[in-house]
Short mmCIF file of C-alpha atoms in Angstrom, two decimals:
data_model
loop_
_atom_site.label_atom_id
_atom_site.label_comp_id
_atom_site.label_asym_id
_atom_site.label_seq_id
_atom_site.Cartn_x
_atom_site.Cartn_y
_atom_site.Cartn_z
CA MET A 8 0.00 0.00 0.00
CA SER A 9 1.13 3.52 -0.64
CA ILE A 10 0.10 7.15 -0.87
CA THR A 11 1.23 9.82 -3.33
CA ILE A 12 1.53 13.48 -2.43
CA ILE A 13 -0.19 15.44 -5.21
CA LYS A 14 0.29 18.81 -3.49
CA PRO A 15 2.10 19.37 -0.20
CA GLY A 16 0.06 22.50 0.65
CA PHE A 17 1.56 25.04 3.07
CA MET A 18 3.71 22.41 4.69
CA CYS A 19 3.45 18.69 5.15
CA SER A 20 5.99 16.45 6.85
CA VAL A 21 6.33 13.01 8.40
CA GLN A 22 6.47 13.13 12.21
CA ASP A 23 6.17 10.89 15.24
CA LEU A 24 6.49 11.62 18.97
CA GLY A 25 10.03 12.91 18.62
CA ARG A 26 13.69 12.01 18.51
CA TRP A 27 14.76 11.47 22.09
CA GLY A 28 18.23 10.71 23.42
CA TYR A 29 20.37 12.83 21.09
CA GLN A 30 20.10 16.30 22.57
CA GLU A 31 23.65 16.03 23.95
CA PHE A 32 24.75 16.11 20.29
CA GLY A 33 22.60 19.14 19.59
CA ILE A 34 19.78 17.25 17.91
CA PRO A 35 16.36 18.75 18.66
CA ILE A 36 13.48 16.56 19.80
CA SER A 37 11.25 17.47 16.82
CA GLY A 38 8.12 15.33 16.45
CA ALA A 39 4.49 16.39 16.12
CA MET A 40 3.77 19.97 17.20
CA ASP A 41 0.42 18.81 18.66
CA ILE A 42 1.44 15.58 20.38
CA GLY A 43 -2.11 14.94 21.63
CA ALA A 44 -3.63 15.06 18.15
CA ALA A 45 -0.85 12.85 16.74
CA ILE A 46 -1.41 10.17 19.39
CA MET A 47 -5.15 10.29 18.81
CA ALA A 48 -4.78 9.90 15.04
CA ASN A 49 -2.63 6.81 15.51
CA ARG A 50 -4.92 5.28 18.13
CA ILE A 51 -8.01 5.76 15.95
CA CYS A 52 -6.25 3.70 13.27
CA GLY A 53 -5.21 1.04 15.76
CA ASN A 54 -1.54 2.06 15.53
CA GLU A 55 1.02 2.42 18.28
CA ASP A 56 1.19 6.02 19.56
CA ASN A 57 4.62 6.56 18.04
CA GLU A 58 3.88 5.51 14.43
CA ALA A 59 4.95 7.79 11.57
CA LEU A 60 2.12 10.02 10.34
CA LEU A 61 1.62 13.22 8.37
CA GLU A 62 1.55 16.66 9.94
CA CYS A 63 -0.18 19.13 7.60
CA THR A 64 -0.05 22.84 8.34
CA LEU A 65 -3.25 24.67 7.34
CA HIS A 66 -4.63 23.67 3.94
CA GLY A 67 -3.63 22.91 0.38
CA THR A 68 -2.43 19.35 0.87
CA GLU A 69 -3.72 16.76 -1.60
CA ILE A 70 -3.01 13.08 -1.21
CA LEU A 71 -3.80 10.20 -3.53
CA LEU A 72 -4.51 6.82 -1.97
CA ASN A 73 -3.10 4.21 -4.32
CA GLU A 74 -5.03 1.30 -2.79
CA THR A 75 -7.88 0.84 -0.32
CA THR A 76 -6.61 2.53 2.83
CA ILE A 77 -7.73 2.97 6.43
CA PHE A 78 -6.80 6.32 7.92
CA SER A 79 -7.86 9.05 10.32
CA VAL A 80 -7.55 12.82 10.51
CA THR A 81 -7.24 14.72 13.79
CA GLY A 82 -6.24 18.22 14.85
CA GLY A 83 -7.53 21.12 12.75
CA GLY A 84 -6.69 23.97 10.43
CA SER A 85 -8.59 22.56 7.48
CA ILE A 86 -11.79 21.01 6.22
CA VAL A 87 -10.95 17.64 4.76
CA THR A 88 -12.67 16.00 1.83
CA VAL A 89 -12.30 12.55 0.34
CA ASN A 90 -13.34 12.50 -3.30
CA ASP A 91 -14.79 15.98 -2.71
CA GLU A 92 -17.11 14.83 0.10
CA PRO A 93 -16.35 16.27 3.55
CA ILE A 94 -15.24 13.82 6.19
CA THR A 95 -15.49 14.03 9.97
CA PHE A 96 -12.28 14.40 11.96
CA ASN A 97 -11.44 11.91 14.72
CA LYS A 98 -13.12 8.93 13.01
CA GLN A 99 -11.64 5.88 11.36
CA ILE A 100 -12.10 6.20 7.61
CA LYS A 101 -11.78 3.59 4.91
CA ALA A 102 -11.42 4.74 1.30
CA VAL A 103 -11.00 2.81 -1.93
CA GLY A 104 -7.93 3.04 -4.15
CA ASN A 105 -7.59 6.18 -6.30
CA SER A 106 -9.40 8.27 -3.69
CA THR A 107 -8.09 11.77 -3.09
CA ILE A 108 -7.80 13.45 0.31
CA LYS A 109 -7.88 17.26 0.10
CA LEU A 110 -7.36 19.88 2.80
CA HIS A 111 -9.43 23.07 2.37
CA PRO A 112 -9.19 26.39 4.28
CA HIS A 113 -10.83 26.53 7.70
CA PRO A 114 -10.57 29.23 10.39
CA ILE A 115 -10.25 26.79 13.29
CA GLY A 116 -6.97 25.19 14.40
CA CYS A 117 -3.72 25.08 12.44
CA ARG A 118 -2.31 21.58 12.11
CA SER A 119 -3.96 18.34 11.10
CA TYR A 120 -2.57 14.86 11.51
CA ILE A 121 -3.27 12.08 9.08
CA ALA A 122 -2.44 8.60 10.34
CA PHE A 123 -2.68 5.49 8.17
CA SER A 124 -3.49 2.06 9.56
CA GLY A 125 -0.13 0.29 9.83
CA GLY A 126 1.85 3.54 9.82
CA LEU A 127 3.96 5.19 7.12
CA ASN A 128 6.90 3.11 6.00
CA VAL A 129 9.79 5.55 6.28
CA LYS A 130 13.21 4.84 7.76
CA LYS A 131 13.89 5.59 11.38
CA VAL A 132 16.87 7.93 11.74
CA LEU A 133 18.45 8.12 15.19
CA GLY A 134 15.47 6.33 16.68
CA SER A 135 12.73 8.45 15.15
CA TYR A 136 10.66 8.90 12.00
CA SER A 137 10.39 12.65 12.61
CA THR A 138 11.52 15.00 9.88
CA TYR A 139 14.10 17.56 10.97
CA THR A 140 14.83 19.55 7.83
CA SER A 141 17.74 21.63 9.18
CA ALA A 142 19.90 18.50 9.49
CA MET A 143 18.08 16.70 6.64
CA ILE A 144 17.18 13.75 8.83
CA GLY A 145 14.11 11.58 9.26
CA GLY A 146 10.85 11.42 7.34
CA GLN A 147 11.08 11.39 3.54
CA ASN A 148 14.82 11.99 2.90
CA GLY A 149 14.94 14.60 5.66
CA LYS A 150 12.69 16.97 3.73
CA ASN A 151 9.18 18.34 3.91
CA LEU A 152 6.97 16.46 1.47
CA GLU A 153 6.89 17.53 -2.16
CA ALA A 154 4.51 16.89 -5.03
CA GLY A 155 5.13 13.44 -6.43
CA ASP A 156 6.50 11.87 -3.25
CA LEU A 157 5.36 8.28 -2.88
CA ILE A 158 5.27 6.87 0.64
CA GLU A 159 4.62 3.22 1.42
CA VAL A 160 2.15 2.32 4.15
CA LYS A 161 3.16 -0.63 6.33
CA LYS A 162 1.02 -3.76 6.29
CA ILE A 163 -1.52 -3.99 9.08
CA SER A 164 -0.57 -6.69 11.56
CA SER A 165 -3.05 -9.56 12.03
CA ASP A 166 -3.99 -8.46 15.56
CA HIS A 167 -5.06 -5.05 14.30
CA LYS A 168 -8.59 -4.27 15.43
CA LYS A 169 -10.93 -4.37 12.42
CA GLU A 170 -13.84 -1.97 12.11
CA ASN A 171 -16.93 -2.67 10.09
CA ILE A 172 -16.96 0.28 7.76
CA THR A 173 -19.39 0.43 4.86
CA ILE A 174 -18.01 2.16 1.80
CA THR A 175 -20.59 4.39 0.14
CA ALA A 176 -20.93 5.50 -3.48
CA SER A 177 -18.43 8.30 -2.89
CA GLY A 178 -15.72 5.70 -2.36
CA PHE A 179 -15.30 5.87 1.39
CA GLY A 180 -17.00 5.24 4.71
CA SER A 181 -16.32 6.09 8.32
CA SER A 182 -16.64 4.48 11.75
CA ASN A 183 -19.90 5.01 13.60
CA TRP A 184 -17.87 6.20 16.59
CA LYS A 185 -15.77 9.31 17.00
CA ALA A 186 -12.93 10.09 19.38
CA ILE A 187 -13.43 13.11 21.64
CA ALA A 188 -10.89 15.81 20.84
CA PRO A 189 -10.11 19.03 22.71
CA ALA A 190 -11.74 22.21 21.36
CA LEU A 191 -9.53 24.13 18.93
CA PRO A 192 -9.11 27.91 18.72
CA HIS A 193 -10.80 30.04 16.05
CA VAL A 194 -8.60 32.62 14.30
CA ASN A 195 -10.51 35.45 16.00
CA ASP A 196 -10.20 33.96 19.49
CA ILE A 197 -7.90 35.33 22.13
CA VAL A 198 -6.27 32.13 23.23
CA LYS A 199 -5.42 31.77 26.90
CA ILE A 200 -2.06 30.09 27.45
CA ARG A 201 -1.12 29.15 30.98
CA CYS A 202 2.49 29.60 31.98
CA TYR A 203 4.91 29.49 34.88
CA GLU A 204 7.57 32.02 35.71
CA GLY A 205 10.71 30.97 33.86
CA PRO A 206 14.23 30.38 35.16
CA ASP A 207 15.28 33.97 34.34
CA TRP A 208 12.05 35.69 35.44
CA ASN A 209 13.86 37.86 37.97
CA LEU A 210 16.17 39.34 35.33
CA PHE A 211 13.23 41.27 33.83
CA ASP A 212 12.03 44.66 34.98
CA GLU A 213 8.70 44.98 36.79
CA SER A 214 6.81 46.53 33.88
CA SER A 215 7.91 43.71 31.55
CA LYS A 216 6.88 41.05 34.06
CA ALA A 217 3.48 42.71 34.33
CA ALA A 218 3.20 43.13 30.56
CA LEU A 219 3.69 39.43 29.98
CA PHE A 220 0.43 38.68 31.77
CA ASN A 221 -1.49 41.94 31.30
CA THR A 222 -1.06 42.52 27.59
CA ARG A 223 -1.90 40.46 24.54
CA PHE A 224 0.66 39.16 22.08
CA THR A 225 0.19 38.29 18.43
CA ILE A 226 1.83 35.25 16.90
CA GLY A 227 4.20 36.75 14.33
CA LYS A 228 4.82 35.78 10.72
CA ASN A 229 8.28 34.54 11.67
CA SER A 230 6.81 31.51 13.37
CA ASN A 231 7.58 27.95 12.46
CA ARG A 232 8.19 24.52 13.94
CA MET A 233 11.22 25.90 15.78
CA GLY A 234 9.44 28.69 17.59
CA PHE A 235 6.69 31.31 17.60
CA GLN A 236 7.93 34.88 17.54
CA LEU A 237 5.52 37.17 19.38
CA GLU A 238 4.55 40.72 18.48
CA GLY A 239 3.49 43.07 21.25
CA THR A 240 5.05 44.79 24.22
CA LYS A 241 8.84 44.60 24.23
CA LEU A 242 10.12 42.83 27.33
CA ASN A 243 13.19 44.35 28.93
CA ARG A 244 15.76 43.20 31.38
CA LYS A 245 16.76 45.15 34.47
CA GLU A 246 20.33 45.17 33.18
CA GLU A 247 22.23 44.00 30.13
CA LYS A 248 24.05 40.79 30.91
CA GLU A 249 25.23 37.98 28.67
CA LEU A 250 23.85 34.70 30.01
CA ILE A 251 25.73 31.44 29.99
CA SER A 252 23.99 29.15 27.52
CA SER A 253 22.11 26.18 28.93
CA ALA A 254 19.46 23.70 27.82
CA VAL A 255 16.15 24.92 26.46
CA THR A 256 13.16 22.99 25.18
CA LYS A 257 9.67 23.42 23.81
CA GLY A 258 7.41 25.63 25.88
CA ILE A 259 10.23 27.91 27.00
CA ILE A 260 9.52 31.60 26.34
CA GLN A 261 12.87 33.26 25.66
CA VAL A 262 13.38 36.95 24.98
CA THR A 263 15.84 38.26 22.40
CA ASN A 264 18.16 41.20 23.01
CA GLN A 265 15.61 43.33 21.13
CA GLY A 266 12.96 42.40 23.71
CA ILE A 267 11.01 40.06 21.44
CA PRO A 268 9.55 36.96 23.11
CA ILE A 269 9.86 33.64 21.30
CA ILE A 270 8.00 30.52 22.41
CA LEU A 271 10.14 27.51 21.56
CA MET A 272 8.30 24.70 19.78
CA ALA A 273 9.00 21.13 18.56
CA ASP A 274 12.18 21.83 16.54
CA ALA A 275 13.67 24.07 19.27
CA GLN A 276 17.44 24.16 19.53
CA THR A 277 18.78 22.11 22.44
CA ILE A 278 20.78 24.93 24.04
CA GLY A 279 20.09 28.64 24.19
CA GLY A 280 21.54 31.79 25.66
CA TYR A 281 18.56 34.17 25.78
CA PRO A 282 16.88 34.85 29.14
CA ARG A 283 13.82 32.70 29.73
CA ILE A 284 11.03 34.80 31.17
CA ALA A 285 8.43 32.03 31.37
CA ARG A 286 7.53 28.53 30.31
CA VAL A 287 4.24 27.30 28.95
CA PHE A 288 2.28 24.74 30.96
CA ASN A 289 2.89 21.43 29.13
CA ASP A 290 -0.79 20.77 28.41
CA ASP A 291 -1.12 24.10 26.59
CA ILE A 292 1.72 23.44 24.13
CA ASN A 293 -0.67 21.34 22.01
CA LEU A 294 -3.16 24.21 22.04
CA LEU A 295 -0.41 26.62 20.91
CA ALA A 296 0.43 24.27 18.05
CA GLN A 297 -3.13 24.81 16.83
CA CYS A 298 -2.69 28.61 16.72
CA ARG A 299 -1.57 30.25 13.48
CA PRO A 300 0.36 33.45 12.81
CA GLY A 301 -1.82 36.52 13.32
CA MET A 302 -3.72 35.00 16.24
CA LYS A 303 -3.73 36.71 19.63
CA ILE A 304 -2.70 35.02 22.82
CA GLN A 305 -3.09 36.01 26.44
CA PHE A 306 -0.75 34.47 29.00
CA THR A 307 -2.23 33.58 32.36
CA SER A 308 -0.24 32.51 35.40
CA ILE A 309 -0.69 29.06 36.82
CA MET B 30 30.55 20.35 43.76
CA GLU B 31 27.28 21.79 45.04
CA TYR B 32 24.76 23.23 42.67
CA SER B 33 23.97 26.88 42.79
CA ARG B 34 20.42 26.56 41.46
CA ILE B 35 17.85 23.93 40.42
CA TYR B 36 15.00 24.86 38.11
CA SER B 37 12.49 23.32 35.69
CA ILE B 38 12.57 24.13 32.00
CA HIS B 39 9.64 21.78 31.32
CA ASP B 40 7.35 19.66 33.52
CA GLN B 41 9.67 16.77 32.66
CA ALA B 42 13.08 18.46 32.58
CA ILE B 43 15.14 19.85 35.46
CA THR B 44 18.32 21.88 35.17
CA PHE B 45 21.04 21.55 37.79
CA GLU B 46 23.21 24.66 37.56
CA PHE B 47 26.64 24.60 39.19
CA ALA B 48 27.99 28.07 38.55
CA ASP B 49 27.23 31.34 36.82
CA GLU B 50 30.46 31.29 34.83
CA ILE B 51 32.25 29.32 32.14
CA SER B 52 34.99 27.33 33.80
CA GLU B 53 36.76 24.13 32.91
CA VAL B 54 36.48 22.77 36.46
CA VAL B 55 32.70 23.28 36.47
CA ASN B 56 32.28 21.78 33.00
CA ILE B 57 34.34 18.72 34.00
CA HIS B 58 31.97 18.24 36.93
CA VAL B 59 28.88 18.63 34.70
CA ILE B 60 30.14 16.00 32.27
CA ASP B 61 31.27 13.65 35.05
CA LEU B 62 27.75 13.85 36.51
CA LYS B 63 26.26 13.14 33.08
CA HIS B 64 28.50 10.07 32.67
CA TYR B 65 27.61 8.91 36.18
CA ILE B 66 23.87 9.19 35.50
CA ASP B 67 24.25 7.47 32.10
CA ALA B 68 26.15 4.62 33.78
CA ASN B 69 23.56 4.33 36.57
CA PRO B 70 20.27 5.16 34.85
CA PHE B 71 17.15 5.34 36.99
CA LYS B 72 13.61 4.42 36.04
CA GLY B 73 12.01 7.24 34.10
CA LEU B 74 15.27 8.80 32.90
CA ILE B 75 15.16 9.90 29.23
CA GLU B 76 18.44 11.75 28.73
CA CYS B 77 20.91 14.23 30.21
CA VAL B 78 21.99 17.34 28.30
CA PRO B 79 25.23 18.98 29.43
CA ALA B 80 25.86 22.70 28.88
CA TYR B 81 28.75 24.95 30.00
CA SER B 82 27.93 24.96 33.69
CA SER B 83 24.67 23.03 34.00
CA LEU B 84 23.17 19.62 33.39
CA THR B 85 19.55 19.21 32.33
CA VAL B 86 17.84 15.90 33.09
CA TYR B 87 14.83 14.87 30.98
CA PHE B 88 12.49 12.27 32.47
CA ASN B 89 9.10 10.70 31.81
CA THR B 90 6.00 10.17 33.94
CA ASP B 91 7.45 7.05 35.63
CA ILE B 92 9.15 9.39 38.07
CA ASN B 93 8.31 12.78 39.55
CA LYS B 94 10.37 15.92 39.79
CA ASN B 95 11.21 15.59 43.49
CA GLU B 96 12.38 12.01 43.04
CA VAL B 97 14.66 13.12 40.19
CA ILE B 98 16.12 15.90 42.33
CA GLU B 99 16.77 13.47 45.18
CA LEU B 100 18.38 10.85 42.92
CA VAL B 101 20.57 13.32 41.05
CA SER B 102 21.57 14.97 44.34
CA ASN B 103 22.70 11.59 45.67
CA TYR B 104 24.65 10.93 42.50
CA ASN B 105 26.21 14.36 42.74
CA LEU B 106 27.43 13.64 46.28
CA LYS B 107 29.05 10.41 45.09
CA LEU B 108 31.13 12.17 42.47
CA THR B 109 34.73 12.43 43.51
CA SER B 110 37.96 12.99 41.66
CA GLN B 111 38.23 9.18 41.45
CA THR B 112 35.01 8.90 39.47
CA SER B 113 36.12 11.61 37.07
CA ILE B 114 36.47 10.31 33.51
CA GLN B 115 38.99 12.56 31.84
CA ASN B 116 39.71 11.91 28.22
CA SER B 117 43.36 12.65 27.58
CA ASN B 118 43.25 11.94 23.84
CA ILE B 119 43.64 15.00 21.71
CA ILE B 120 41.58 15.02 18.52
CA THR B 121 43.32 16.81 15.65
CA ILE B 122 41.11 18.76 13.30
CA PRO B 123 42.63 19.91 10.00
CA VAL B 124 41.74 23.48 9.04
CA CYS B 125 42.37 25.32 5.81
CA TYR B 126 42.80 28.89 7.08
CA GLU B 127 43.02 30.25 3.53
CA MET B 128 39.32 29.44 3.20
CA GLY B 129 38.37 31.55 6.21
CA GLU B 130 36.57 34.48 4.67
CA ASP B 131 36.91 36.68 7.76
CA ILE B 132 40.53 35.91 8.60
CA GLU B 133 41.88 39.15 7.07
CA SER B 134 39.31 41.31 8.87
CA VAL B 135 39.89 39.41 12.12
CA ALA B 136 43.65 39.98 11.81
CA SER B 137 43.23 43.69 11.14
CA ARG B 138 40.71 44.14 13.97
CA LEU B 139 43.07 42.38 16.37
CA ASN B 140 46.03 44.33 14.99
CA ILE B 141 48.04 41.20 14.26
CA LYS B 142 49.15 39.39 11.11
CA LYS B 143 47.04 36.66 9.51
CA GLU B 144 49.84 34.18 10.25
CA GLU B 145 49.64 35.10 13.93
CA VAL B 146 45.90 34.38 13.97
CA ILE B 147 46.68 30.90 12.61
CA GLN B 148 49.58 30.42 14.99
CA LEU B 149 47.51 31.47 18.00
CA HIS B 150 44.48 29.42 17.01
CA THR B 151 46.51 26.24 16.45
CA ALA B 152 48.71 26.60 19.56
CA ASN B 153 46.02 25.88 22.15
CA ILE B 154 44.33 22.65 23.08
CA TYR B 155 40.61 23.33 23.39
CA ARG B 156 37.99 21.67 25.50
CA VAL B 157 34.63 20.81 23.95
CA TYR B 158 32.31 22.35 26.54
CA MET B 159 29.07 21.35 24.88
CA ILE B 160 27.38 20.54 21.57
CA GLY B 161 24.46 22.69 20.53
CA PHE B 162 23.18 25.49 18.29
CA THR B 163 22.83 22.90 15.51
CA PRO B 164 23.46 19.13 15.56
CA GLY B 165 27.20 18.59 15.99
CA PHE B 166 28.20 22.24 16.62
CA PRO B 167 30.98 22.18 19.28
CA TYR B 168 31.43 25.10 21.66
CA MET B 169 35.15 25.01 22.43
CA GLY B 170 37.36 27.07 24.66
CA THR B 171 39.34 28.79 25.74
CA LEU B 172 40.72 31.05 23.02
CA PRO B 173 43.93 32.96 23.70
CA LYS B 174 43.13 36.50 24.87
CA ALA B 175 44.77 37.93 21.74
CA LEU B 176 42.05 36.30 19.60
CA THR B 177 38.95 37.44 21.48
CA LEU B 178 36.47 39.52 19.50
CA PRO B 179 32.78 40.16 20.11
CA ARG B 180 30.47 38.36 17.67
CA LYS B 181 29.40 40.12 14.49
CA ASP B 182 26.68 42.75 14.78
CA THR B 183 24.78 41.22 11.89
CA PRO B 184 24.90 37.43 11.51
CA LEU B 185 25.87 36.07 8.11
CA LEU B 186 22.83 34.44 6.51
CA ASN B 187 24.69 31.48 5.10
CA VAL B 188 27.84 30.27 6.80
CA PRO B 189 29.27 27.36 4.78
CA ALA B 190 29.36 23.93 6.44
CA GLY B 191 32.76 23.17 7.97
CA SER B 192 33.48 26.82 8.79
CA VAL B 193 35.78 27.20 11.79
CA ALA B 194 34.87 30.35 13.65
CA ILE B 195 35.63 32.41 16.73
CA ALA B 196 33.56 34.66 19.02
CA GLY B 197 34.33 35.91 22.50
CA ASN B 198 36.66 33.39 24.09
CA GLN B 199 35.11 30.50 22.18
CA THR B 200 35.83 28.70 18.94
CA GLY B 201 33.36 26.50 17.07
CA ILE B 202 32.69 24.66 13.83
CA TYR B 203 29.48 25.03 11.77
CA PRO B 204 28.32 21.53 10.71
CA PHE B 205 25.70 22.83 8.24
CA ASN B 206 25.09 25.82 6.00
CA THR B 207 23.29 27.99 8.54
CA PRO B 208 23.12 31.61 9.59
CA GLY B 209 25.86 32.48 12.07
CA GLY B 210 27.36 35.44 13.89
CA TRP B 211 30.86 34.16 14.58
CA HIS B 212 33.97 35.25 12.66
CA ILE B 213 35.00 32.62 10.11
CA ILE B 214 38.75 32.02 10.15
CA GLY B 215 39.00 28.71 8.32
CA ARG B 216 37.28 25.61 7.06
CA THR B 217 37.66 21.94 7.96
CA PRO B 218 36.97 19.09 5.54
CA ILE B 219 35.75 16.95 8.47
CA LYS B 220 32.01 16.34 8.64
CA MET B 221 30.97 17.43 12.12
CA PHE B 222 27.63 15.66 11.85
CA GLU B 223 26.98 12.39 10.03
CA GLN B 224 23.73 10.60 10.81
CA LYS B 225 25.18 7.22 9.82
CA ASN B 226 28.03 7.43 12.34
CA THR B 227 27.86 6.37 15.97
CA PRO B 228 27.87 8.81 17.57
CA CYS B 229 26.45 11.04 14.88
CA SER B 230 28.44 14.02 16.18
CA PHE B 231 32.18 14.06 15.39
CA LEU B 232 32.94 15.61 18.79
CA LYS B 233 31.50 14.93 22.22
CA PRO B 234 31.33 17.20 25.27
CA GLY B 235 34.50 16.86 27.35
CA GLU B 236 36.83 15.98 24.48
CA SER B 237 40.07 17.82 23.68
CA VAL B 238 40.77 19.34 20.29
CA GLN B 239 43.74 20.88 18.52
CA PHE B 240 43.64 22.48 15.08
CA GLN B 241 46.19 21.73 12.39
CA PRO B 242 46.68 24.08 9.43
CA ILE B 243 46.33 22.50 5.97
CA SER B 244 46.59 23.85 2.42
CA ILE B 245 43.74 24.19 -0.06
CA GLU B 246 45.20 21.22 -1.95
CA ALA B 247 45.15 19.09 1.20
CA PHE B 248 41.60 20.28 1.91
CA ASN B 249 40.46 19.25 -1.57
CA GLN B 250 42.16 15.88 -1.34
CA TYR B 251 40.69 15.11 2.07
CA LYS B 252 38.35 12.16 2.03
#
């Protein structure tokens, strides 16, 4: 079994739950931005949590199923059709060969996860399927997916739970059950993100500490899998001081010398030297992954 | 060595900070502690990430934060000079200084000759304090005082892979074509990161490095 990428859309890459154990060599964890949605997509298909799946940012992605395929879509950021008929997220779906999955614009969420029963058959690099483009490792030759890429889907093992799905005239059918997913933010929402004071909280002046929680920030255009750059009040330190670099990871809110906060995300560097004013509560990192540039966030203390 | 500060950088990652300075003694302790934890892993441990003067311990939900602090604190007490694993091997890294695009400007800013930059840079044995910035990028020190320069005001958008660079009292090597703000004084033909190798990084924290000048011909012939 295999799938062909007709159009990658904004961005589409193979991910899993991350590349652990290599940070001492400077290799970021990577993996799905919304870990919760990735796990759910795999579970719906009867896969292990850590199977390779697709992470699609916003819309535009088109995928051809070369044979009858069982898959699921979770997360958000798009309306998904199979053979031009809308499907429901968080259900197991079975579609006949030659079916096309398309991701259309939608104002809710930002990243969708498409898991295929059996999992995508890509090579594990340093213990993970995750694509990390900066070092060209993992996924499909270390790159984001491109039009024409063909990816094999692994055979479903015999103990895989089988669903009775009736395929309709449109070439697909879906499970009569649906997994319960967390609510996703609308582009016009002001998204509340809970955070703790960070390791370098006390280096910031009082008005900057207050501004972090009392003002709203906009997710900037310079936001990607590595980090979200925030537009809003500049955050200043009490005094200029070069910090000694130490480990950083996703959820850390670091502030550049220009006073710009950056929330580190899945492809965050392993070590950083900017002061860390705060860190996002773990459970809200998945919610952040579903926010797109231009959206407003409000930090709340925990 | 006692830690000066313990803090969380994630619900499942704690940093043990030993000093607010870059010192070889502190870094030796950090890496000894990392080796000790790696040799005596506890349930729930994912990995340890050493930096200049701190060690960050990543763990999963099989263990809680307080248990990690207690375990690591016990390990830290057990570390003595006897448990110290010092690697005395010196790794030689060939560098073609003629390919360092900033070497002339570095020499003129330091008010020394280009040859002196090379001589100074190759005279010292450097310690790999940590690997970071990108996969395989070694932060090495300590540069001779005569070579210290603040980093560039504007980072170069595309530093070629293999570039050997200096900034402050540190020297490093860019494994990939990436943006970078350090002054490029040479280039090595050695691949600093190779996913097929074990380990994938050419250098490891705690190792010792010395640079050896090579010609462009030698660089081109290097396999």
